[in-house]
Amino acid sequence: MNYQQIAHDILNNVGGKDNVSGLTHCYTRLRFVLKDNKKANKDRLLQLEGIISVVENSGQYQVVIGNKVTKVYDELMLILGEVSEGKSNKEEKLSVGNKILNTVTAIFTPIIPAIAASGMLKGILAIAVMIATYFWGIDIKEYNTYIILNAASNALFYFFPIILGVAAARVFKANIFIAMILAATLCYPDIVTLMTGEDIVTLFGISVTKANYVSSVIPIIIAVFILSYVQRFFEKYIPEVLKIIMVPTLSLLVMVPATLIVFGPIGIYIGNFVNWIYYYIMDFSPTLLGAFIGGMWCVLVIFGAHKTILPIGINDVAQTGRQNLLAFAGAANFSQAGAALGVFLKTKNKGLKTVSASATITALFGITEPAIYGANLRLKKPMVYAVISGALGGALMGWGGSYGTAFANQGVLTIPVYMEAGTKAFLCYLIGCAIAFFGACLMTVLLGFKDIPNEEEDSKTSSNAVNEASTDSLILDADIKIVSPIKGEVLPLSQVKDEVFSSGALGSGIAINPEVGEVVAPMDCTVSVLYPSLHAIGLQLDNGVEMLIHIGIDTVELNGEGFKAYVKAGDHITQGTKIVSFDIPAIKARGYDLSTSIIITNTPHYQTVSSVQKEQVSCEDDLLLIKN
């Protein structure tokens, strides 16, 4: 198969390079964003070698190729170079406010794990300082080890403009390296010295507003946004032969002065204004602000809206070295842990007891989604108890003036981050966390909730026993029997709401509506492909069967959020080995269908591929039956 030729043929039949504003791919298909879908020739595309199907969905023009898609994609990107992602039909209908919030979320979301890691490291160092001082009377802050680790905890915020420059360039489709140079200029030691000195600073004879851009947030975002348009302007008018040199050179020559003279100061003023609003509310009533954040934080988590206010806390730490947003959010986290513990103590359902026990532990370490979706929101009343308790805890923190010296994920390991606020503020933080945790737990136990009876599981078990009996003859005739990699409700492949799978274009198989968010190896096999977003898995079974497991519909859009991998491509694993886990409630809350297609991609090699006649399967149950 000539992938270069296929790439050229596909590009010609989607309207050419100029019609493509974006291109991504998943496990089976190329996902084009076209400027005009009418320019694409679907009939011709379907006649090309290697093309299985063409689908128009969610503002994308999808060309289904199968497991060779990455090779075709690589060839296409060599032809296209850098292309913008473009906008889907859904995005075009968003209001200006929603577009701004979505942009902010897109910029900050990839950075949050690094911010959390920095905060956790600072918390660990604070614990080490406390232990060393209390037990041995030693100030470890003078030791080289502490100095180096402390630098690691602070480096992200010191060079924050550079980190944000990369993230913003990816969102705005500017040249990443030019954005990094622009951001690094703001942090350059000589520039910092000029901006913090007493002398007047001029550039081309124009007076420059003096501002320290180290640790700043908003200036570089505005600058990279403008850079994306400046770059496109030069790319449009500069001859092709000169673009590689002149576009970046002229972009820097324009953007460095523009940033220092215009956009940088604007960003500083906006950042100061945002902080002023937050602290104006804080000064008006810190108790009410703490109660609101403490009570509603995890409600915002459900809708993903918490990410849009995280920059307030990030900017606060970057500018002042302290924040109270996550102090109040800590009350919300501990309240979710307490409510989940209450569910564990109160429920009679064995499955729910297991889920709530593990969710309590993860919530105590700052990860609340399992508690929210696995227990509290599912049962409704515990969620209400958590909101009330979190509000009470947050109110006390606000009243006491609690704050932290790092932007740290709220949990037991980061409690020391709040010690430097002073005795009263730290005690209010500790007591606020206790009120949130124990209050939610006691309310859940004493006021109760509608439990899930164990009989529901018993009835499912008896139903399965009936179905198993009806498939005995099929199982006896099969040459190859493959057990289910997922526990859940069995669905005909034809019912999957994606015609690529439901049509059988990729091969015969079955679908499962998962009840447990885990995919395990159905037999001894090699992981041939594990897509970066973890929604699609390719397996080469030791008996020669090739299998595709595709978790959900359009879940590639989550970019791995809610998924976790336990193996990597190329690993040989035994039957029952966990491959991927996924958060069912969280993914469903985002509006995604989790119908999981299990396809035998080399179906033509076999006489028949059939499925068992069952309504429910567990991971040890036979699922697919193959005759050679």
XYZ file of C-alpha atoms in Angstrom:
628
model
C 0.000 0.000 0.000
C 1.451 3.354 -1.074
C 0.533 5.650 1.843
C 1.949 8.736 0.178
C -0.273 8.231 -2.864
C -3.311 7.502 -0.685
C -2.677 10.709 1.250
C -2.493 12.734 -1.975
C -5.686 11.111 -3.301
C -7.575 11.767 -0.072
C -6.430 15.386 0.058
C -7.490 15.966 -3.562
C -10.935 14.563 -2.822
C -11.621 16.577 0.304
C -11.204 19.786 -1.678
C -7.436 20.181 -1.615
C -5.019 21.684 0.895
C -6.714 25.079 0.872
C -10.010 23.514 1.994
C -8.490 21.934 5.113
C -8.533 24.040 8.275
C -7.794 21.179 10.669
C -6.831 17.504 10.784
C -6.601 15.024 13.636
C -6.981 11.268 13.750
C -8.161 8.530 16.087
C -7.670 4.785 15.968
C -9.674 4.219 12.796
C -10.282 7.489 11.003
C -8.935 10.783 9.777
C -10.915 13.694 11.219
C -10.880 16.661 8.850
C -12.295 20.085 9.600
C -13.100 21.456 6.146
C -13.867 25.020 5.217
C -16.531 23.778 2.789
C -17.757 20.172 3.042
C -19.455 20.518 -0.358
C -16.050 20.544 -2.051
C -15.368 16.995 -0.845
C -16.131 14.107 -3.221
C -17.541 11.334 -1.031
C -18.248 8.931 -3.900
C -14.701 9.209 -5.184
C -13.234 8.814 -1.696
C -15.130 5.553 -1.200
C -13.521 4.189 -4.370
C -9.967 4.813 -3.145
C -7.758 1.992 -1.925
C -7.917 1.512 1.840
C -10.978 3.748 2.425
C -13.620 1.894 4.434
C -16.217 4.620 4.933
C -16.799 8.381 4.977
C -18.809 9.979 7.777
C -19.885 13.580 8.395
C -20.379 14.083 12.123
C -19.909 16.775 14.807
C -18.580 19.294 12.323
C -15.939 16.850 11.113
C -15.450 15.115 7.784
C -14.272 11.668 8.847
C -12.460 9.333 6.475
C -12.378 5.827 7.941
C -9.246 3.847 7.108
C -8.747 1.364 9.941
C -5.554 0.578 11.812
C -3.305 2.034 9.070
C -4.640 5.516 9.761
C -1.493 6.812 11.487
C 0.659 6.144 8.424
C -1.740 7.998 6.137
C -2.032 10.819 8.690
C 1.760 11.227 8.829
C 1.912 11.529 5.043
C -0.922 14.051 5.030
C 0.804 16.202 7.655
C 3.956 16.288 5.535
C 1.852 17.783 2.748
C -0.261 20.094 4.903
C 2.378 21.334 7.333
C 0.810 23.155 10.282
C -2.929 23.562 9.950
C -5.364 25.065 12.388
C -7.939 22.872 14.046
C -10.699 25.015 12.711
C -14.100 25.210 14.352
C -16.790 22.645 14.531
C -20.398 23.503 13.932
C -21.019 23.308 17.670
C -18.261 25.816 18.413
C -19.513 28.286 15.859
C -22.843 28.498 17.677
C -21.250 29.335 21.032
C -21.641 32.793 22.513
C -18.631 35.079 22.817
C -18.579 34.510 26.568
C -18.548 30.736 26.177
C -15.812 30.944 23.549
C -13.643 32.963 25.936
C -14.250 30.508 28.774
C -13.543 27.533 26.498
C -10.315 29.183 25.333
C -9.185 29.844 28.902
C -9.970 26.238 29.804
C -8.083 24.921 26.775
C -4.985 26.945 27.700
C -4.863 26.077 31.394
C -6.106 22.471 31.446
C -2.863 20.881 30.103
C -0.832 22.840 32.672
C -2.901 21.881 35.729
C -1.060 18.563 36.403
C 2.270 20.440 36.470
C 0.785 23.094 38.755
C -0.599 20.380 41.040
C 2.794 18.618 41.090
C 4.542 21.866 42.055
C 2.028 22.417 44.840
C 2.353 18.851 46.111
C 6.153 19.175 46.155
C 5.865 22.397 48.121
C 3.545 20.615 50.578
C 6.031 17.747 51.015
C 8.840 20.260 51.637
C 6.692 22.057 54.208
C 6.122 18.748 56.023
C 9.877 18.046 55.932
C 10.663 21.499 57.379
C 8.084 20.992 60.140
C 9.415 17.539 61.102
C 13.076 18.618 61.007
C 12.397 21.696 63.124
C 10.180 19.926 65.686
C 12.189 16.733 66.226
C 15.791 17.796 65.574
C 15.742 21.574 65.773
C 17.319 21.810 62.295
C 16.514 24.424 59.661
C 16.782 22.343 56.482
C 16.145 25.405 54.320
C 19.890 26.043 54.398
C 20.704 22.644 52.877
C 21.450 22.222 49.158
C 18.877 19.442 48.803
C 16.093 21.690 50.056
C 17.254 24.575 47.871
C 17.224 22.407 44.749
C 13.825 20.816 45.473
C 12.382 24.199 46.431
C 13.574 25.540 43.069
C 11.708 22.677 41.384
C 8.531 23.622 43.255
C 8.860 27.309 42.287
C 10.306 27.035 38.763
C 6.958 26.654 37.032
C 5.627 29.938 38.393
C 8.879 31.836 37.822
C 8.884 30.811 34.155
C 5.100 30.772 33.869
C 5.027 33.056 30.805
C 7.061 30.469 28.861
C 4.808 27.575 29.934
C 1.699 29.586 29.095
C 3.242 30.717 25.831
C 3.480 27.109 24.652
C -0.079 26.290 25.767
C -1.524 29.456 24.213
C 0.370 28.889 20.946
C -1.233 25.457 20.632
C -4.697 26.905 21.185
C -4.263 29.962 18.933
C -2.175 28.052 16.339
C 0.834 30.331 16.551
C 4.407 29.135 16.080
C 5.231 27.485 19.416
C 8.933 28.330 19.341
C 8.383 31.991 18.483
C 5.866 32.152 21.338
C 8.484 30.647 23.663
C 11.089 33.215 22.606
C 8.582 36.021 23.106
C 7.767 34.731 26.594
C 11.410 34.088 27.461
C 12.194 37.703 26.529
C 9.789 38.846 29.245
C 11.675 36.694 31.792
C 15.187 37.497 30.545
C 17.384 38.706 33.469
C 18.400 41.977 31.763
C 14.752 42.785 30.973
C 13.748 42.008 34.566
C 16.520 44.317 35.798
C 15.356 47.113 33.501
C 11.722 46.707 34.510
C 12.436 46.642 38.242
C 15.072 49.381 38.276
C 14.584 53.089 38.921
C 15.564 54.396 35.471
C 13.038 55.168 32.723
C 12.861 52.425 30.077
C 12.446 53.316 26.391
C 12.180 51.274 23.206
C 12.751 53.044 19.861
C 12.414 56.254 21.848
C 8.978 55.270 23.148
C 8.495 55.094 26.916
C 7.784 51.553 28.168
C 5.435 50.909 31.061
C 7.562 49.228 33.712
C 6.214 45.895 34.901
C 7.769 42.697 36.179
C 6.560 39.945 33.836
C 8.161 37.081 35.775
C 5.311 34.816 36.980
C 2.766 36.883 35.029
C -0.233 35.177 33.419
C -2.364 37.356 31.175
C 0.247 39.398 29.219
C 1.696 36.411 27.355
C -1.752 35.018 26.524
C -2.740 38.308 24.877
C 0.648 38.541 23.150
C 0.435 35.026 21.667
C -3.137 35.673 20.524
C -1.933 38.732 18.586
C 1.157 36.801 17.401
C -1.084 34.231 15.702
C -2.585 36.968 13.501
C 0.754 38.663 12.844
C 2.227 35.336 11.802
C -0.648 34.603 9.410
C -0.331 38.081 7.904
C 3.337 37.552 7.071
C 2.696 34.007 5.827
C 0.116 35.378 3.418
C 2.298 38.053 1.822
C 5.881 36.785 2.076
C 7.047 34.611 -0.854
C 7.226 30.887 -0.139
C 10.995 30.717 -0.552
C 11.533 33.320 2.209
C 8.861 32.217 4.684
C 11.000 29.893 6.792
C 13.338 32.764 7.731
C 11.370 35.965 7.331
C 8.072 34.999 9.006
C 9.605 34.217 12.428
C 12.083 37.106 12.174
C 9.468 39.727 11.323
C 7.028 38.237 13.846
C 9.560 38.761 16.634
C 10.511 42.239 15.422
C 6.859 43.258 15.557
C 5.724 41.379 18.674
C 8.569 42.096 21.124
C 8.088 45.905 20.981
C 4.292 45.543 20.738
C 4.217 43.330 23.809
C 6.448 45.549 25.952
C 4.783 48.785 24.874
C 1.118 47.775 24.455
C -0.067 44.246 25.128
C 2.090 43.477 28.160
C 0.878 46.471 30.174
C -2.722 45.762 29.099
C -2.336 42.211 30.404
C -0.896 43.438 33.701
C -3.791 45.868 34.128
C -6.347 43.141 33.354
C -4.690 40.785 35.831
C -4.685 43.468 38.501
C -8.345 44.209 37.773
C -9.323 40.531 38.115
C -7.483 40.340 41.427
C -9.123 43.574 42.533
C -12.612 42.181 41.837
C -11.870 38.956 43.696
C -10.468 40.756 46.710
C -13.220 43.362 46.601
C -15.677 40.520 47.135
C -13.292 39.068 49.712
C -13.140 42.352 51.586
C -16.920 42.737 51.400
C -17.493 39.351 53.050
C -14.768 36.702 53.176
C -17.212 34.467 55.005
C -19.754 34.537 52.158
C -17.054 34.058 49.511
C -15.637 31.087 51.421
C -19.116 29.613 51.830
C -19.887 29.962 48.127
C -16.635 28.374 46.922
C -16.690 25.703 49.617
C -20.259 24.754 48.843
C -20.378 25.088 45.074
C -16.868 24.068 43.987
C -17.716 20.414 43.392
C -20.967 21.398 41.688
C -18.821 23.418 39.283
C -16.594 20.335 38.880
C -19.601 18.366 37.597
C -20.065 20.853 34.756
C -16.336 21.412 34.210
C -16.869 25.095 35.067
C -14.297 25.073 37.884
C -11.532 25.198 35.283
C -12.662 28.631 34.177
C -12.020 30.158 37.618
C -8.758 28.339 38.325
C -6.791 31.143 36.575
C -7.870 33.485 39.398
C -5.969 31.377 41.913
C -3.079 30.778 39.523
C -2.700 34.486 38.821
C -2.974 35.177 42.555
C -0.067 32.854 43.395
C 1.989 34.132 40.485
C 1.560 37.766 41.529
C 1.412 37.596 45.337
C 2.761 34.170 46.302
C -0.479 33.225 48.048
C -4.056 32.202 47.260
C -7.238 31.399 49.170
C -9.355 30.067 46.291
C -8.121 26.513 46.812
C -8.344 26.863 50.585
C -12.095 27.221 50.159
C -12.097 24.498 47.496
C -10.386 22.265 50.064
C -13.544 22.399 52.167
C -15.480 21.111 49.155
C -13.017 18.256 48.601
C -13.096 17.124 52.225
C -16.894 17.307 52.263
C -17.044 14.932 49.298
C -14.709 12.538 51.124
C -16.893 12.717 54.237
C -20.109 12.086 52.313
C -18.528 9.094 50.565
C -17.421 7.722 53.952
C -20.988 8.156 55.180
C -22.233 6.165 52.192
C -19.703 3.426 53.009
C -20.913 3.250 56.628
C -24.626 3.384 55.749
C -25.138 1.366 52.552
C -25.982 -2.334 52.523
C -25.060 -2.695 48.866
C -21.738 -4.529 48.576
C -20.771 -2.929 45.269
C -21.587 0.590 46.467
C -19.693 -0.029 49.697
C -16.567 -0.917 47.719
C -16.886 2.116 45.447
C -17.503 4.559 48.299
C -14.568 3.204 50.346
C -12.056 3.751 47.547
C -13.669 7.087 46.640
C -13.220 8.305 50.229
C -9.486 7.665 50.057
C -8.994 9.324 46.658
C -11.052 12.359 47.738
C -8.861 12.773 50.833
C -5.943 13.121 48.442
C -7.744 15.746 46.366
C -9.321 13.644 43.594
C -13.064 13.983 44.100
C -14.560 12.675 40.843
C -14.897 9.039 42.061
C -16.722 10.251 45.188
C -18.942 12.639 43.241
C -19.942 10.324 40.408
C -19.534 6.945 42.082
C -21.521 7.633 45.231
C -22.662 11.119 46.234
C -24.264 12.476 43.068
C -25.570 9.011 42.225
C -27.493 8.938 45.531
C -28.367 12.680 45.432
C -28.792 13.348 49.171
C -25.120 12.791 50.079
C -24.261 15.399 47.446
C -26.573 17.887 49.156
C -25.001 17.106 52.535
C -21.548 17.660 51.035
C -22.550 21.051 49.606
C -23.919 22.199 52.984
C -20.887 20.979 54.942
C -18.438 22.373 52.417
C -20.136 25.773 52.622
C -19.879 25.779 56.428
C -16.210 24.802 56.296
C -15.413 27.364 53.613
C -17.224 30.084 55.549
C -15.015 29.460 58.593
C -11.877 29.552 56.428
C -12.992 32.856 54.909
C -13.713 34.315 58.330
C -10.326 33.175 59.626
C -8.345 34.497 56.645
C -6.944 31.118 55.566
C -4.609 31.087 52.574
C -1.940 28.900 51.016
C 1.505 29.686 49.650
C 1.171 27.406 46.617
C -1.431 26.436 44.056
C -1.826 22.895 45.352
C -4.469 20.233 44.811
C -6.439 20.098 48.051
C -5.867 16.993 50.159
C -4.137 15.682 53.258
C -0.651 16.021 51.745
C -1.013 19.734 51.014
C -2.331 20.835 54.423
C 1.134 22.204 55.415
C 0.920 24.706 52.527
C -1.561 26.638 54.731
C 0.637 26.797 57.842
C 2.353 30.076 56.923
C -0.946 31.970 57.061
C -0.632 32.252 60.853
C -2.018 30.346 63.826
C -5.610 31.616 63.611
C -5.871 31.219 59.832
C -4.303 27.745 59.893
C -6.543 26.574 62.728
C -9.586 27.868 60.848
C -8.416 25.930 57.796
C -8.006 22.713 59.805
C -11.318 23.140 61.621
C -13.030 24.072 58.338
C -11.756 20.859 56.727
C -12.946 18.889 59.782
C -16.401 20.502 59.665
C -16.677 19.700 55.959
C -15.502 16.091 56.361
C -17.235 15.017 59.557
C -20.312 17.157 58.920
C -20.960 15.515 55.557
C -20.249 12.064 56.994
C -22.582 12.485 59.989
C -25.392 14.003 57.903
C -25.144 11.126 55.438
C -25.263 8.512 58.212
C -27.923 10.173 60.377
C -30.220 11.674 57.728
C -29.672 8.825 55.269
C -30.436 8.322 51.593
C -32.290 5.887 49.373
C -29.993 2.881 49.228
C -29.484 0.607 46.233
C -30.676 -2.898 47.188
C -28.491 -5.935 46.541
C -31.507 -7.642 44.975
C -30.910 -5.713 41.742
C -27.601 -7.510 41.300
C -29.167 -10.847 42.269
C -31.834 -10.488 39.597
C -29.180 -9.727 37.002
C -27.298 -12.875 38.007
C -30.362 -15.089 37.640
C -31.146 -13.501 34.266
C -27.640 -14.265 33.083
C -28.001 -17.894 34.105
C -31.005 -18.270 31.797
C -29.185 -16.662 28.892
C -26.100 -18.795 29.379
C -28.141 -21.938 28.940
C -29.448 -20.759 25.588
C -25.950 -20.356 24.121
C -24.481 -23.735 25.028
C -24.845 -25.185 21.532
C -23.140 -22.198 19.915
C -20.242 -22.440 22.348
C -19.752 -26.146 21.656
C -19.502 -25.532 17.870
C -16.950 -22.722 18.117
C -13.290 -23.295 17.211
C -12.192 -20.154 19.076
C -13.939 -18.755 22.139
C -13.083 -15.238 23.302
C -14.226 -14.001 26.693
C -15.488 -10.489 27.252
C -12.914 -7.775 28.006
C -15.602 -5.654 29.712
C -18.422 -6.249 32.175
C -21.784 -4.868 31.108
C -24.907 -5.078 28.981
C -24.520 -6.782 25.608
C -25.774 -4.860 22.562
C -25.959 -5.850 18.892
C -23.294 -4.014 16.927
C -26.066 -2.640 14.709
C -27.344 -0.558 17.638
C -24.107 1.401 18.010
C -24.697 5.031 17.003
C -21.689 5.158 14.714
C -22.245 3.774 11.246
C -18.585 2.860 10.868
C -19.045 0.186 13.529
C -22.758 -0.574 13.155
C -22.372 -1.235 9.417
C -19.737 -3.885 10.052
C -17.310 -2.025 7.782
C -14.413 -2.694 10.144
C -15.415 -6.299 10.839
C -17.911 -8.393 12.786
C -18.286 -8.088 16.515
C -20.463 -7.017 19.391
C -21.002 -3.973 21.606
C -21.188 -3.614 25.368
C -22.692 -0.881 27.486
C -20.118 -1.015 30.313
C -21.109 -1.278 33.958
C -17.527 -1.291 35.219
C -14.994 1.114 33.751
C -12.281 -1.419 33.028
C -10.968 -3.173 29.925
C -9.003 -6.375 30.536
C -7.206 -8.739 28.177
C -9.736 -11.303 26.853
C -6.915 -13.789 26.180
C -3.127 -13.850 26.203
C -2.219 -11.188 23.647
C 0.054 -8.371 22.523
C -1.104 -4.753 22.747
C -0.562 -3.767 19.133
C -1.975 -0.248 19.441
C -2.903 1.936 22.405
C -4.182 5.243 21.110
C -2.878 8.307 23.089
C -6.418 9.275 24.149
C -6.809 5.667 25.465
C -10.289 5.331 23.947
C -9.191 2.711 21.397
C -7.125 -0.436 21.868
C -5.753 -2.840 19.274
C -4.939 -6.396 20.400
C -3.163 -9.214 18.587
C -4.396 -12.351 20.336
C -1.964 -15.244 20.565
C -4.369 -17.389 18.498
C -4.083 -14.968 15.548
C -7.313 -13.044 16.100
C -6.979 -9.258 15.702
C -9.299 -7.239 17.909
C -10.275 -3.581 18.192
C -11.886 -2.311 21.407
C -13.341 1.172 20.884
C -14.622 2.736 24.127
C -17.598 5.029 23.478
C -18.641 7.310 20.635
C -16.434 10.342 19.835
C -14.585 9.889 23.147
C -11.385 10.751 21.291
C -12.460 14.363 21.929
C -11.724 13.883 25.658
C -7.994 13.575 24.885
C -7.584 10.911 27.570
C -9.461 12.786 30.306
C -11.185 10.199 32.485
C -9.011 7.344 31.142
C -5.961 5.613 32.634
C -3.621 3.098 30.987
C -1.962 0.184 32.767
C 0.019 -1.192 29.824
C 1.742 0.242 26.781
C 1.839 -0.634 23.098
C 4.057 -3.615 22.445
C 3.440 -5.274 25.819
C 2.585 -8.965 25.843
C -0.007 -9.562 28.553
C -1.938 -12.494 29.975
C -5.693 -13.000 30.093
C -7.355 -10.786 32.708
C -4.606 -8.129 32.751
C -6.098 -4.661 33.177
C -5.425 -2.580 30.051
C -7.368 0.638 30.536
C -9.762 2.027 33.130
C -12.257 4.819 32.498
C -14.538 6.935 34.671
C -18.051 6.025 33.504
C -20.010 8.705 35.441
C -17.585 11.489 34.541
C -17.584 10.624 30.833
C -21.370 10.285 30.720
C -21.691 13.603 32.535
C -19.805 15.169 29.624
C -22.542 13.880 27.294
C -20.709 10.949 25.680
C -22.253 7.602 24.741
C -20.087 4.822 26.224
C -21.321 2.019 23.962
C -18.113 0.067 23.446
C -17.551 -1.741 20.154
C -15.523 -4.960 20.154
C -14.534 -5.772 16.583
C -12.658 -8.665 15.020
C -10.731 -6.647 12.440
C -9.487 -9.701 10.504
C -13.011 -11.135 10.165
C -12.441 -12.216 6.500
C -9.896 -14.783 7.733
C -12.644 -16.809 9.429
C -15.732 -18.700 8.338
C -18.012 -17.078 10.907
C -17.778 -14.630 13.794
C -20.801 -14.727 16.082
C -21.663 -13.534 19.568
C -23.247 -15.246 22.543
C -26.961 -14.726 23.149
C -26.706 -12.978 26.498
C -28.004 -9.755 27.945
C -25.179 -9.319 30.455
C -21.572 -10.509 30.557
C -18.714 -10.429 33.032
C -15.044 -10.515 32.110
C -14.831 -14.290 32.548
C -17.854 -15.005 30.293
C -17.616 -16.152 26.668
C -18.525 -13.305 24.317
C -17.379 -13.994 20.741
C -17.412 -17.387 19.006
C -15.305 -17.964 15.889
C -15.279 -20.834 13.381
C -12.201 -21.269 11.194
